Short mmCIF file of N, CA and C in Angstrom, two decimals:
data_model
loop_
_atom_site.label_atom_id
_atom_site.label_comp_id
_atom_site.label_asym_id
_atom_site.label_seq_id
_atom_site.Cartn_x
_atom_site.Cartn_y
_atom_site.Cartn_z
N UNK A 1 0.84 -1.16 0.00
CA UNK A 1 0.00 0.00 0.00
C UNK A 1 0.89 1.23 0.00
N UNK A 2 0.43 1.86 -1.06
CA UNK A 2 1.50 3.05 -1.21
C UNK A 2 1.21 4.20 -0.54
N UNK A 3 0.14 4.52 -0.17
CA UNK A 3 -0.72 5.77 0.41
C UNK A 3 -1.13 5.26 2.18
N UNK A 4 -1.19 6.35 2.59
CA UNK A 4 -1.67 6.21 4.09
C UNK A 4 -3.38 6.32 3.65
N UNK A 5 -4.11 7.39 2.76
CA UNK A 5 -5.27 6.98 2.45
C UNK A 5 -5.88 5.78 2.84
N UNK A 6 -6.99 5.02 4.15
CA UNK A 6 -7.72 3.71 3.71
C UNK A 6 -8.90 3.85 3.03
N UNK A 7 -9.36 2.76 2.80
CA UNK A 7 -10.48 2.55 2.11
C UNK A 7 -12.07 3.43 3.12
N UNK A 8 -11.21 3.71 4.74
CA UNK A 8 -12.54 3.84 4.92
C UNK A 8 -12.75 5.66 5.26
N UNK A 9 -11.23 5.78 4.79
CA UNK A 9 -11.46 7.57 4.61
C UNK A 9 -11.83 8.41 3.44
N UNK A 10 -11.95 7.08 2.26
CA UNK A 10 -12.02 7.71 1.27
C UNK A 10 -13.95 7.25 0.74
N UNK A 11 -14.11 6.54 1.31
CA UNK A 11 -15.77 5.95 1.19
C UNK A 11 -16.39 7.64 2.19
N UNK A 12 -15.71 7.87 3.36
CA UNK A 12 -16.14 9.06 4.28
C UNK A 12 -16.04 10.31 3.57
N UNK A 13 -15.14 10.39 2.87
CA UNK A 13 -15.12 11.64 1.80
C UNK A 13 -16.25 11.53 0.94
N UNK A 14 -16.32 10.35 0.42
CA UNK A 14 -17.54 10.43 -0.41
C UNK A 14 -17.19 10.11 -1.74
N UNK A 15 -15.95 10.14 -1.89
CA UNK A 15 -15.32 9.38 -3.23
C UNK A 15 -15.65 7.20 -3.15
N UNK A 16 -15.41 7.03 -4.93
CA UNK A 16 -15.82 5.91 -4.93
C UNK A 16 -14.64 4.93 -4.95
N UNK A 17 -14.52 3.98 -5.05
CA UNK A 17 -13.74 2.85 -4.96
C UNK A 17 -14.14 1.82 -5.97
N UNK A 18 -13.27 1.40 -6.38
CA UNK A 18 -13.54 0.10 -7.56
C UNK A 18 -12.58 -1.44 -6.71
N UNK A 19 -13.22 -2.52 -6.73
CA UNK A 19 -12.62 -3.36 -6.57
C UNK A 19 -12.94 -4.73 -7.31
N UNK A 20 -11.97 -5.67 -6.80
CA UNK A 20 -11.94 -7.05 -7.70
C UNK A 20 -12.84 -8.37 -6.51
N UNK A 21 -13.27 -8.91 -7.07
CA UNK A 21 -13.28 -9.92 -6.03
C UNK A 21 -12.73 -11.60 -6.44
N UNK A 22 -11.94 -12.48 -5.72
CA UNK A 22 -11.82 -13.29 -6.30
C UNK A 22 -12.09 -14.41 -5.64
N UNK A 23 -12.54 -15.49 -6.53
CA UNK A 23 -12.68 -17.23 -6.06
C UNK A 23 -11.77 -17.99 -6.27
N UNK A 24 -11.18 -17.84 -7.39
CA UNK A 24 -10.10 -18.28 -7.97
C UNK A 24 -9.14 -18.60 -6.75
N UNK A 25 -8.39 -19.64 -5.99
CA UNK A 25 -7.68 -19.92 -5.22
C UNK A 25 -6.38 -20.03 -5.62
N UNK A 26 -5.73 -18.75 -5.96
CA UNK A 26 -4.22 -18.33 -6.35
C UNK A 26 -3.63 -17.18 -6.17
N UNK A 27 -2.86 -17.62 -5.47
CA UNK A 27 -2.06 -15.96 -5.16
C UNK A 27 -1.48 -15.20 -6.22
N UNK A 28 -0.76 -16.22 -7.56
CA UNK A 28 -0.51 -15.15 -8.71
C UNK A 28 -1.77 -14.64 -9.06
N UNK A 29 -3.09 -15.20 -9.08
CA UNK A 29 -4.29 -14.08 -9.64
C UNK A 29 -4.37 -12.81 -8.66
N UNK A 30 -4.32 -13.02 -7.59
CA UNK A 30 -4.35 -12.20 -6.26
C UNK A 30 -3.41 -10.80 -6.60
N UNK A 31 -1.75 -11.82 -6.59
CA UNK A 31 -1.53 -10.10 -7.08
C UNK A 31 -1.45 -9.49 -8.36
N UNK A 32 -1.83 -10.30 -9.33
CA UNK A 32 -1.98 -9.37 -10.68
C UNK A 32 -3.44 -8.72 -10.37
N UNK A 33 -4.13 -9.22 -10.30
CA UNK A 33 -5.58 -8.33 -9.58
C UNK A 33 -5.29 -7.31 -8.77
N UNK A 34 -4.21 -6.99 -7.70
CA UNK A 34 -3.38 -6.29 -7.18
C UNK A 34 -2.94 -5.13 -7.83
N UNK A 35 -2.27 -5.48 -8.53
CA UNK A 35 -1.36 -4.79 -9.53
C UNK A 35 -2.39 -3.95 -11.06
N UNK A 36 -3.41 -4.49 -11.08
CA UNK A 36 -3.61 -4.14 -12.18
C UNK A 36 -4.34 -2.40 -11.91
N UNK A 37 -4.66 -2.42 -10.43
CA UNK A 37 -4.75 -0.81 -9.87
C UNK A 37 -5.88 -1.15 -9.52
N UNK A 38 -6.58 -1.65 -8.85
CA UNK A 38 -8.05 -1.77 -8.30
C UNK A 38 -7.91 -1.29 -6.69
N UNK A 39 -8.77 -0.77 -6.32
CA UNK A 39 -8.51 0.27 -4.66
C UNK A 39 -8.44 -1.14 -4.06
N UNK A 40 -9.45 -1.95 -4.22
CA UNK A 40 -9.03 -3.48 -2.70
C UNK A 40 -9.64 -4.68 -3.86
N UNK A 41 -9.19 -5.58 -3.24
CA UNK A 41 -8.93 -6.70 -3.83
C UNK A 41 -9.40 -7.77 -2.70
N UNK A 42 -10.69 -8.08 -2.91
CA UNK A 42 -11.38 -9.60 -1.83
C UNK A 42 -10.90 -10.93 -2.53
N UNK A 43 -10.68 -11.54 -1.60
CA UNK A 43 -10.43 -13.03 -1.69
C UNK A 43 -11.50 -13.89 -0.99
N UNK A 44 -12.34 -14.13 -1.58
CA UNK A 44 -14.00 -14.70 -1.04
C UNK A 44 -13.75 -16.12 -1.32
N UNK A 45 -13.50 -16.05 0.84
CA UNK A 45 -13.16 -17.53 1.29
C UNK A 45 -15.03 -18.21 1.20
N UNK A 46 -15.58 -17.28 1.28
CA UNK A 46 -17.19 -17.73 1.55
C UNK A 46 -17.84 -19.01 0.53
N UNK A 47 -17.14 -17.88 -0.70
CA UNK A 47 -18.37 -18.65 -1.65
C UNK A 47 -17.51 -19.44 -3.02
N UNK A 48 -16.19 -18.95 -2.17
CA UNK A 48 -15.45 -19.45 -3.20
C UNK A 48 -14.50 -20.83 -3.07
N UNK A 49 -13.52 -21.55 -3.70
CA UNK A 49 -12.97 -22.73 -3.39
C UNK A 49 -11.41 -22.38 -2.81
N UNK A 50 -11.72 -21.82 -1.85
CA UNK A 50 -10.03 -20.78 -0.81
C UNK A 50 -10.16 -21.75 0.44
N UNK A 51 -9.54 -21.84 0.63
CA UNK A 51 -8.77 -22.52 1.86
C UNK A 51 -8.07 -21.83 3.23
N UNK A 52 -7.96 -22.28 4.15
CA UNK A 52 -7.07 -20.76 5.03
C UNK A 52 -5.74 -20.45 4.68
N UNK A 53 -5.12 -21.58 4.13
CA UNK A 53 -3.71 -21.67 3.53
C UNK A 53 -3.54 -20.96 2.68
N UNK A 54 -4.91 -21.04 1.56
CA UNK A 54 -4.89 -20.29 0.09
C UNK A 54 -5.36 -18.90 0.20
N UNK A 55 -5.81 -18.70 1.39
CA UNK A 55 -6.62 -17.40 2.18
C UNK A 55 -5.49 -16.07 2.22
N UNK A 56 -4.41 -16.83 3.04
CA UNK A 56 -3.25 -16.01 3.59
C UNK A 56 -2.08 -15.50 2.25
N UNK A 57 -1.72 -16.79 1.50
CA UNK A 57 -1.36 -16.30 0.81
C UNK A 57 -1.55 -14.94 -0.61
N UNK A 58 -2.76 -15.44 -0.68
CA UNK A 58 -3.63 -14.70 -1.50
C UNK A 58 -3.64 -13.31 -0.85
N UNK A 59 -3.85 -12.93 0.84
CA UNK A 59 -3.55 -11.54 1.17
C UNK A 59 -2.45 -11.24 1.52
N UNK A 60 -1.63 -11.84 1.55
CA UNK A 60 0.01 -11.38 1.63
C UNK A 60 0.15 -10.64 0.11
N UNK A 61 -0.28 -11.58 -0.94
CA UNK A 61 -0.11 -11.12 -2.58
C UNK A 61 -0.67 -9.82 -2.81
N UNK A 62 -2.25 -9.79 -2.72
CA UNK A 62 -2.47 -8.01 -2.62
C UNK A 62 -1.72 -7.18 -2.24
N UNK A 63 -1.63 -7.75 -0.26
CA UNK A 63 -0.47 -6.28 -0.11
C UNK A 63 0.75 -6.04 -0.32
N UNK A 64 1.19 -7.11 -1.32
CA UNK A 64 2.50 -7.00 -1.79
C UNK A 64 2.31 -6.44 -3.36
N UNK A 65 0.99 -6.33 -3.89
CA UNK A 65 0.89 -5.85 -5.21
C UNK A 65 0.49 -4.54 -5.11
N UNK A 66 0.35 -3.87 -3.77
CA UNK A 66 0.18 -2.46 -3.87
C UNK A 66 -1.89 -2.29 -3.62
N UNK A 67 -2.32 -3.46 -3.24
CA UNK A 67 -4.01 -2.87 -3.29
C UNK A 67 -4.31 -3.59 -2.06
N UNK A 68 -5.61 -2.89 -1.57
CA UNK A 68 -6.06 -2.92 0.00
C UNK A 68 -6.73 -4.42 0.19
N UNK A 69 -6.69 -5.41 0.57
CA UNK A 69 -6.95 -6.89 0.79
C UNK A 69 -7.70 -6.71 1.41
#
């Protein structure tokens, strides 16, 4: 994360946010989804086929691609 900005000062301003959500259980999708500039990036253990193993890695990858997990 490159900015001190979070997601929940900028929803309070009143500006919008775009994000990704993923099922896909991979951390390279994680951080190219990351990377590709989206404000946050979900990894939906809910409904998707993620694991806690595949959980963690997958948010280590966002915040190593620069977007809010």
């Amino acid at each position: 994360m490159t900015t001190t900005t979070t997601l929940r000062d900028r929803w309070a301003a009143g500006e919008a946010t775009l994000g990704a959500w993923l099922t896909i259980p991979s951390s390279v999708s994680a951080e190219a989804a990351a990377r590709i500039g989206f404000d946050y990036v979900c990894a939906d253990s809910q409904h998707g086929a993620l694991d806690y193993q595949t959980s963690v890695g997958m948010l280590q990858a966002i915040a190593l691609g620069g977007s809010w997990p």
